[in-house]
mmCIF file of C-alpha atoms in Angstrom:
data_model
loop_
_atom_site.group_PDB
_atom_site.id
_atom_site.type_symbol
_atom_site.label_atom_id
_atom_site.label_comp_id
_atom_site.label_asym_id
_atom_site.label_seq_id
_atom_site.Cartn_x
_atom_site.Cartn_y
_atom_site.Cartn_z
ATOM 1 C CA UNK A 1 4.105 13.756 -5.089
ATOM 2 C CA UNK A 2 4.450 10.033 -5.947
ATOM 3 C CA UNK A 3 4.274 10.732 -9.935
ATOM 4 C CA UNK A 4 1.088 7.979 -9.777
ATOM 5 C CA UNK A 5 -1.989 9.807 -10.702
ATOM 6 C CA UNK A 6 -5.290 8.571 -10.771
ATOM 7 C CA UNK A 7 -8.664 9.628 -11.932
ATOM 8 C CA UNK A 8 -11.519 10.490 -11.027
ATOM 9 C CA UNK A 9 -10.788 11.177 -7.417
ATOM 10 C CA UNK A 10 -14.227 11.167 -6.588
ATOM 11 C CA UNK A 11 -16.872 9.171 -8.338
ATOM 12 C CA UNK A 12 -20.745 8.835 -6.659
ATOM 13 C CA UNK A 13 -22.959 6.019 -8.854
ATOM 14 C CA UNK A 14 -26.021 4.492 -7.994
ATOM 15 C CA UNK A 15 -26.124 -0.132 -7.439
ATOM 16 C CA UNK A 16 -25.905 -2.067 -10.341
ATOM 17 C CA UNK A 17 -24.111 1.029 -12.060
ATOM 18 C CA UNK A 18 -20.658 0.035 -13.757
ATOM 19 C CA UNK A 19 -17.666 2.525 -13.326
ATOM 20 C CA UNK A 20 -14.173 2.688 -14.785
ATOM 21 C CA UNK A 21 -11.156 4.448 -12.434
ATOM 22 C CA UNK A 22 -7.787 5.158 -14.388
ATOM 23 C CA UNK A 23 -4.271 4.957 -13.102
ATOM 24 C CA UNK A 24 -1.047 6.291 -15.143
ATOM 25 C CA UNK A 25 1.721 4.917 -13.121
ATOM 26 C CA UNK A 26 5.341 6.948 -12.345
ATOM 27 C CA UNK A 27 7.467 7.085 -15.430
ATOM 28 C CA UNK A 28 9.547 4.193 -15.954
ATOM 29 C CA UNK A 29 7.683 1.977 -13.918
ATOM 30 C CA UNK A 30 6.249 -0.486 -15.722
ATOM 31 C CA UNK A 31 4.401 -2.676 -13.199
ATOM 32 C CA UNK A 32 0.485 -1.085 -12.025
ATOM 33 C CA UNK A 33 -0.958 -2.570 -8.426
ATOM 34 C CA UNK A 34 -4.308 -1.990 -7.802
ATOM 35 C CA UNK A 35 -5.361 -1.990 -4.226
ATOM 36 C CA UNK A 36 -9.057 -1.194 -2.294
ATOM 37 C CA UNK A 37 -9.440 0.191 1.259
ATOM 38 C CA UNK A 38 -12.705 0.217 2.910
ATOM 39 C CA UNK A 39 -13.444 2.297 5.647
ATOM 40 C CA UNK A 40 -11.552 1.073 9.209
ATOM 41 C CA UNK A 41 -9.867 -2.145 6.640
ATOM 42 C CA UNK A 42 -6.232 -1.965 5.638
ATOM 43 C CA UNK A 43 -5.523 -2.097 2.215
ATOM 44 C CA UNK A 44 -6.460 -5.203 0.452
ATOM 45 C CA UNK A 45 -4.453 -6.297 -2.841
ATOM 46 C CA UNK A 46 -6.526 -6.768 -5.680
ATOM 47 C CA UNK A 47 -4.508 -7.448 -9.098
ATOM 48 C CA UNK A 48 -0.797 -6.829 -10.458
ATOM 49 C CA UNK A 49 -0.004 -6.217 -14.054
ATOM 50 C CA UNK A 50 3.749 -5.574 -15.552
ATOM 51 C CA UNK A 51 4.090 -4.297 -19.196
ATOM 52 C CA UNK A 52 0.715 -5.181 -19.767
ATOM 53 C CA UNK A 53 0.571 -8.738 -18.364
ATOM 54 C CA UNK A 54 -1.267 -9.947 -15.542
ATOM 55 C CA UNK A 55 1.256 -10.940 -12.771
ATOM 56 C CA UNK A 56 -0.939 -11.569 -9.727
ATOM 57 C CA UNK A 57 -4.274 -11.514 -8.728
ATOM 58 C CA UNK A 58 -5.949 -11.224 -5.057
ATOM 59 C CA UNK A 59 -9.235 -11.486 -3.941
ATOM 60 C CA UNK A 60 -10.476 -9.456 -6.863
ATOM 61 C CA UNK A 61 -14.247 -9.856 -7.513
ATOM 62 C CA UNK A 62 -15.252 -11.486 -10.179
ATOM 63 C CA UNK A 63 -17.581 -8.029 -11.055
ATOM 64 C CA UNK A 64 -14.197 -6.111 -11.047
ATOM 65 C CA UNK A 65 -11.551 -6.315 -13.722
ATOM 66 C CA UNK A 66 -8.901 -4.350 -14.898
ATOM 67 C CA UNK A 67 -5.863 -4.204 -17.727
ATOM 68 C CA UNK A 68 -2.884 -2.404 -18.587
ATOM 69 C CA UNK A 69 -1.993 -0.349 -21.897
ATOM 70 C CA UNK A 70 0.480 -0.402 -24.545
ATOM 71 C CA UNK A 71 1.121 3.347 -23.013
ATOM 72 C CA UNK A 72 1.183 1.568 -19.611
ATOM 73 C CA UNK A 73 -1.771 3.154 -17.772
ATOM 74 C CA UNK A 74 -4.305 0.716 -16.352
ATOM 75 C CA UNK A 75 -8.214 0.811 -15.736
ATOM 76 C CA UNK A 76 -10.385 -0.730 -13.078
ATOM 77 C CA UNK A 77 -13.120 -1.600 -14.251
ATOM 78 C CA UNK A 78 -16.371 -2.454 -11.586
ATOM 79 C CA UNK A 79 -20.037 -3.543 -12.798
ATOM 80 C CA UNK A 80 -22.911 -4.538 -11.239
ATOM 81 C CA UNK A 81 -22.151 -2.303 -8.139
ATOM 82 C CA UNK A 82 -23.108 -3.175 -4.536
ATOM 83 C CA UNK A 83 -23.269 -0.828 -1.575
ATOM 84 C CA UNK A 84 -20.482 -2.946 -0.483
ATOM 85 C CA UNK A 85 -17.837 -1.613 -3.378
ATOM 86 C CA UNK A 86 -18.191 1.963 -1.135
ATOM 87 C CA UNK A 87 -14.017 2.401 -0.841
ATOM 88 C CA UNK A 88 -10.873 3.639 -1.878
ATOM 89 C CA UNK A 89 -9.188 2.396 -4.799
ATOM 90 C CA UNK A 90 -6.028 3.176 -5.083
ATOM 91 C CA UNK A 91 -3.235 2.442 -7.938
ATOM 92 C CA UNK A 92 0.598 1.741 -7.293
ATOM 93 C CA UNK A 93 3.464 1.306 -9.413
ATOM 94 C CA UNK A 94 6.869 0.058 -9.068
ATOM 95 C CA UNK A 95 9.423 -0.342 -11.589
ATOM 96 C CA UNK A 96 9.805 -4.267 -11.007
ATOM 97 C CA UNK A 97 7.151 -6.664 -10.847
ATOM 98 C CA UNK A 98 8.959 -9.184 -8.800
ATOM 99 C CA UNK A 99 8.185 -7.303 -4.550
ATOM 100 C CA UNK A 100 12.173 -5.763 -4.650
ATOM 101 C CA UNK A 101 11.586 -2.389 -4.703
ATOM 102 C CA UNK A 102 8.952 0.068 -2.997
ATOM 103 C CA UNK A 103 5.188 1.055 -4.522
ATOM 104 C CA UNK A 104 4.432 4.138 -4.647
ATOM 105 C CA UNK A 105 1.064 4.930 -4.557
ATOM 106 C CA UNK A 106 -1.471 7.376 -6.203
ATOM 107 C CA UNK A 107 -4.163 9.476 -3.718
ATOM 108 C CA UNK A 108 -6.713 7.078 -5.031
ATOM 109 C CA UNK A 109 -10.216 7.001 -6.097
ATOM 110 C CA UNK A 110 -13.292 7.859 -3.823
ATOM 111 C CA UNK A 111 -16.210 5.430 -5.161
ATOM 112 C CA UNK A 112 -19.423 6.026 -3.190
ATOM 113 C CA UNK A 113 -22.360 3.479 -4.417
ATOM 114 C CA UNK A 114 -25.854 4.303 -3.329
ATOM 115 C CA UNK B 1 -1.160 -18.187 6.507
ATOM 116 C CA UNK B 2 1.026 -15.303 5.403
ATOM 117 C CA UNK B 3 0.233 -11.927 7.608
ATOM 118 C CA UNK B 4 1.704 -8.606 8.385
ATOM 119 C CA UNK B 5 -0.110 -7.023 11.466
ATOM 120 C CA UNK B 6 0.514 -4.365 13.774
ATOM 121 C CA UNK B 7 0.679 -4.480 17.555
ATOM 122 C CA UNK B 8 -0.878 -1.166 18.793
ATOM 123 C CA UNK B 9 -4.386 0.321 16.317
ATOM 124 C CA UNK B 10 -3.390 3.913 18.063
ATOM 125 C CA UNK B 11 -0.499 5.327 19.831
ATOM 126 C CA UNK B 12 -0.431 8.754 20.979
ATOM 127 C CA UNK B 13 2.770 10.824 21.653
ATOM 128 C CA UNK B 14 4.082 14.444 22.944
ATOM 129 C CA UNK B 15 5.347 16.351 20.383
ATOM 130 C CA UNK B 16 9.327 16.568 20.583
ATOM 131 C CA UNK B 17 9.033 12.784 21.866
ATOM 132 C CA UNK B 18 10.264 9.690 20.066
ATOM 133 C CA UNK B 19 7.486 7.700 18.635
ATOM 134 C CA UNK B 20 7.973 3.677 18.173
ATOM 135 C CA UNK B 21 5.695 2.035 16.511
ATOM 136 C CA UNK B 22 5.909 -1.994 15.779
ATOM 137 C CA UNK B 23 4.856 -4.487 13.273
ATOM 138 C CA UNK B 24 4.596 -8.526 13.375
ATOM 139 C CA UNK B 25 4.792 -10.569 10.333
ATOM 140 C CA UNK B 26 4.304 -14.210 10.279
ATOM 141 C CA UNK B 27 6.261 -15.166 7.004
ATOM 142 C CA UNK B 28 9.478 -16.772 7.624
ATOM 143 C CA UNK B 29 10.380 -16.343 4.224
ATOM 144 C CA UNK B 30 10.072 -12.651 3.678
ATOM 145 C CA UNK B 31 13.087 -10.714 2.957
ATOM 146 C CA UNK B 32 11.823 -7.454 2.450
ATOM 147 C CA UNK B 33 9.539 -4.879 4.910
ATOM 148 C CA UNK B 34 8.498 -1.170 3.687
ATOM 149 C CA UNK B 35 6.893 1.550 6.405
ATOM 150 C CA UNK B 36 4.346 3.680 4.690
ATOM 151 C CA UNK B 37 2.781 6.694 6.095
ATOM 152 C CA UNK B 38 -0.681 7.354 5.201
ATOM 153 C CA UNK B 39 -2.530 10.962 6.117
ATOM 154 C CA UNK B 40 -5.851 11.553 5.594
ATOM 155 C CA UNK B 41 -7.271 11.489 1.995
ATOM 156 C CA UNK B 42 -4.063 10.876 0.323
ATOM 157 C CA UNK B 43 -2.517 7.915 -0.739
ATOM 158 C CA UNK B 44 0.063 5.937 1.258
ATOM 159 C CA UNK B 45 3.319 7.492 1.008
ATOM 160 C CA UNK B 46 6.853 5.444 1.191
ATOM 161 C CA UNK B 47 8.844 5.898 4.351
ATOM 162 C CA UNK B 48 11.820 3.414 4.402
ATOM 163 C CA UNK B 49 12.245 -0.243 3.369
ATOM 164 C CA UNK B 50 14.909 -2.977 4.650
ATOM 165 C CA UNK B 51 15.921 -5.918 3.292
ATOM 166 C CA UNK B 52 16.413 -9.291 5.410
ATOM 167 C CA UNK B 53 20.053 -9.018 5.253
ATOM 168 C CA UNK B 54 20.083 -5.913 7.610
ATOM 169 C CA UNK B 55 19.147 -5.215 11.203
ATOM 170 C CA UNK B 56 18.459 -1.609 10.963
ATOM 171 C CA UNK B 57 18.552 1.296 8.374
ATOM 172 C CA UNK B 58 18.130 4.708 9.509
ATOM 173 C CA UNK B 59 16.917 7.504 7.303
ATOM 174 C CA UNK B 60 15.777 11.614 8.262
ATOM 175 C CA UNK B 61 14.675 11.367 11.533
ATOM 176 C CA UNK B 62 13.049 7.687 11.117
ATOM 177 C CA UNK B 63 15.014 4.270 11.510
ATOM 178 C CA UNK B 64 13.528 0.798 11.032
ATOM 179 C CA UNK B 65 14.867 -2.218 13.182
ATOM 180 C CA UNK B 66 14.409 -5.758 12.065
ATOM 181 C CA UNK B 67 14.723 -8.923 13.914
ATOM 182 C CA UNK B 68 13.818 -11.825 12.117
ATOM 183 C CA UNK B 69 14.393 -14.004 14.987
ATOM 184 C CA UNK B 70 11.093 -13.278 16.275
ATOM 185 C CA UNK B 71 9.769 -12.067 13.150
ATOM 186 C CA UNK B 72 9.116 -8.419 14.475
ATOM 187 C CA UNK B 73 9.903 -4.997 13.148
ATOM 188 C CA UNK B 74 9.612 -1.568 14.280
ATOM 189 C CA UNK B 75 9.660 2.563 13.450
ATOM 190 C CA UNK B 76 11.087 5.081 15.356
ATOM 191 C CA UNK B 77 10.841 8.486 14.899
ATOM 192 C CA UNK B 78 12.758 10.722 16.393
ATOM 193 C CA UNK B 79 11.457 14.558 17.947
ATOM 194 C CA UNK B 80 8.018 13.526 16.726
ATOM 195 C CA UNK B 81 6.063 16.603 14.841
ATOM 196 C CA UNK B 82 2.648 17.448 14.284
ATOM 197 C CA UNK B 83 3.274 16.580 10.753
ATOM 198 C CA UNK B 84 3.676 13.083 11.688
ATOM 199 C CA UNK B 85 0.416 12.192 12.476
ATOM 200 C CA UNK B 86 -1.169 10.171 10.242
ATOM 201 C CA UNK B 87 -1.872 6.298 9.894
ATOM 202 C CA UNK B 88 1.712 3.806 9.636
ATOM 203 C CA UNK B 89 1.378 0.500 7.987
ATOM 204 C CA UNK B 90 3.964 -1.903 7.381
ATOM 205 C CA UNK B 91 4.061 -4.727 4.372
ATOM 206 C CA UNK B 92 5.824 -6.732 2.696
ATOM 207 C CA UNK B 93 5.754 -8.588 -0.545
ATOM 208 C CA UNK B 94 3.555 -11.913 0.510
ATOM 209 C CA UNK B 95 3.394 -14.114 -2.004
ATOM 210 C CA UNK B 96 5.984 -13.575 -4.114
ATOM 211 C CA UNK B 97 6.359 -16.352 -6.858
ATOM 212 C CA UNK B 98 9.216 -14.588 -9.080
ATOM 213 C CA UNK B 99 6.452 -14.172 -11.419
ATOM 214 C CA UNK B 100 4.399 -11.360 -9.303
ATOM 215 C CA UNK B 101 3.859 -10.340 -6.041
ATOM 216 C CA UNK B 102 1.199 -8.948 -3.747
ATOM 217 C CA UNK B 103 2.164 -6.403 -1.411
ATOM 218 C CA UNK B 104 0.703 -7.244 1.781
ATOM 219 C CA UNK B 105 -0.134 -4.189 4.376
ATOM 220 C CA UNK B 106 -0.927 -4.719 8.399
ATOM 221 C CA UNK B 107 -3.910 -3.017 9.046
ATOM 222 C CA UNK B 108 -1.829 0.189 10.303
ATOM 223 C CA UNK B 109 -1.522 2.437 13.575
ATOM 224 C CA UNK B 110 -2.458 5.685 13.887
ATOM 225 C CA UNK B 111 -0.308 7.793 15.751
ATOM 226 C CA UNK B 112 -1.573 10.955 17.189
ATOM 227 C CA UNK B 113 0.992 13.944 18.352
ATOM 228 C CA UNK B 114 -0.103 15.738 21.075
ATOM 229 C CA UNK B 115 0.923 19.615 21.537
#
């Protein structure tokens, strides 16, 4: 167990449909990765945040957004869904923001559009 | 541009064989490399990481070699088990400003253990 845990693990929606998935990182850890993996892709960064700051950003949509808590849990937040958005989603933390120590990931979010 | 990739999409071994399994990375500049396992419908899981300033690092029954020479590293495990099939990736921190960093992740091998 990585001590990330994310929620829903499954979430079905219909296009156009706006969804929020919810990651509570490991304790102590105060940076939250967000990261989507479509089916046969690798895992493609999406957006950093440490102690509730944004730190990087990757080729995040500009439908998708996310933040980070005072408590330190972060939400993803998706709108206007396409068929396309059909992935994993999966959280990470670490407990520095600057790529010197590990992530350790959650066992994601299942978001099925149709 | 900045890549991590992986040689081989599937490798398939005996069981009780050692498994290597290798990784390219096109960064000059990165100084840190993590091996995550990933089985299906779970998240990846941390293997072992090295840092730049090391050639290999062994840990329970897995060791990681690193030669930055030709920008290549690799994972062997040792006695392979059923239990290690799953999908590898390797990564490493991309484009790392001291400010944040992106992880980035080959697009992983999937090693298969045969009985």
């Amino acid at each position: 167990d990585s001590g990330v845990t994310q929620t829903p693990k499954h979430l079905i929606t219909a296009t156009g449909q706006r969804v929020t998935l919810r990651c509570s990182p490991r304790s102590g850890d105060l940076s939250v990765y967000w990261y989507q993996q479509s089916l046969d892709q690798g895992l493609q960064f999406l957006i950093q945040y440490y102690n509730g700051e944004e730190r990087a950003k990757g080729n995040i949509l500009e439908r998708f957004s996310a933040q980070q808590f005072p408590d330190l849990h972060s939400e993803l937040n998706l709108s206007s869904l396409e068929l396309g958005d059909s992935a994993l989603y999966f959280c990470a933390s670490s407990a520095h923001p600057d790529g010197n120590s590990p992530l350790h990931f959650g066992n994601g979010t299942r978001l099925t559009v149709t | 541009g900045e890549s991590v990739g992986l040689h081989l999409p599937t490798l398939s071994v005996q069981e009780g064989d050692n498994s290597i399994i290798n990784c390219a990375y096109s960064n000059s500049a990165s100084d840190y490399f993590i091996w995550y396992k990933q089985e299906s419908g779970k998240g990846p899981q941390f293997i072992i990481d090295i840092r730049s300033n090391m050639d290999k690092r062994q840990g329970q029954r897995v060791t990681v070699l690193l030669n930055k020479t030709v920008k290549h590293l690799s994972l062997q495990i040792a006695a392979t088990q059923p239990g290690d099939s799953a999908v590898y990736f390797c990564a490493d921190p991309g484009s790392r400003d001291n400010y944040g960093q992106n992880f980035v992740f080959g697009p992983g091998t999937r090693l298969s253990v045969l009985p």
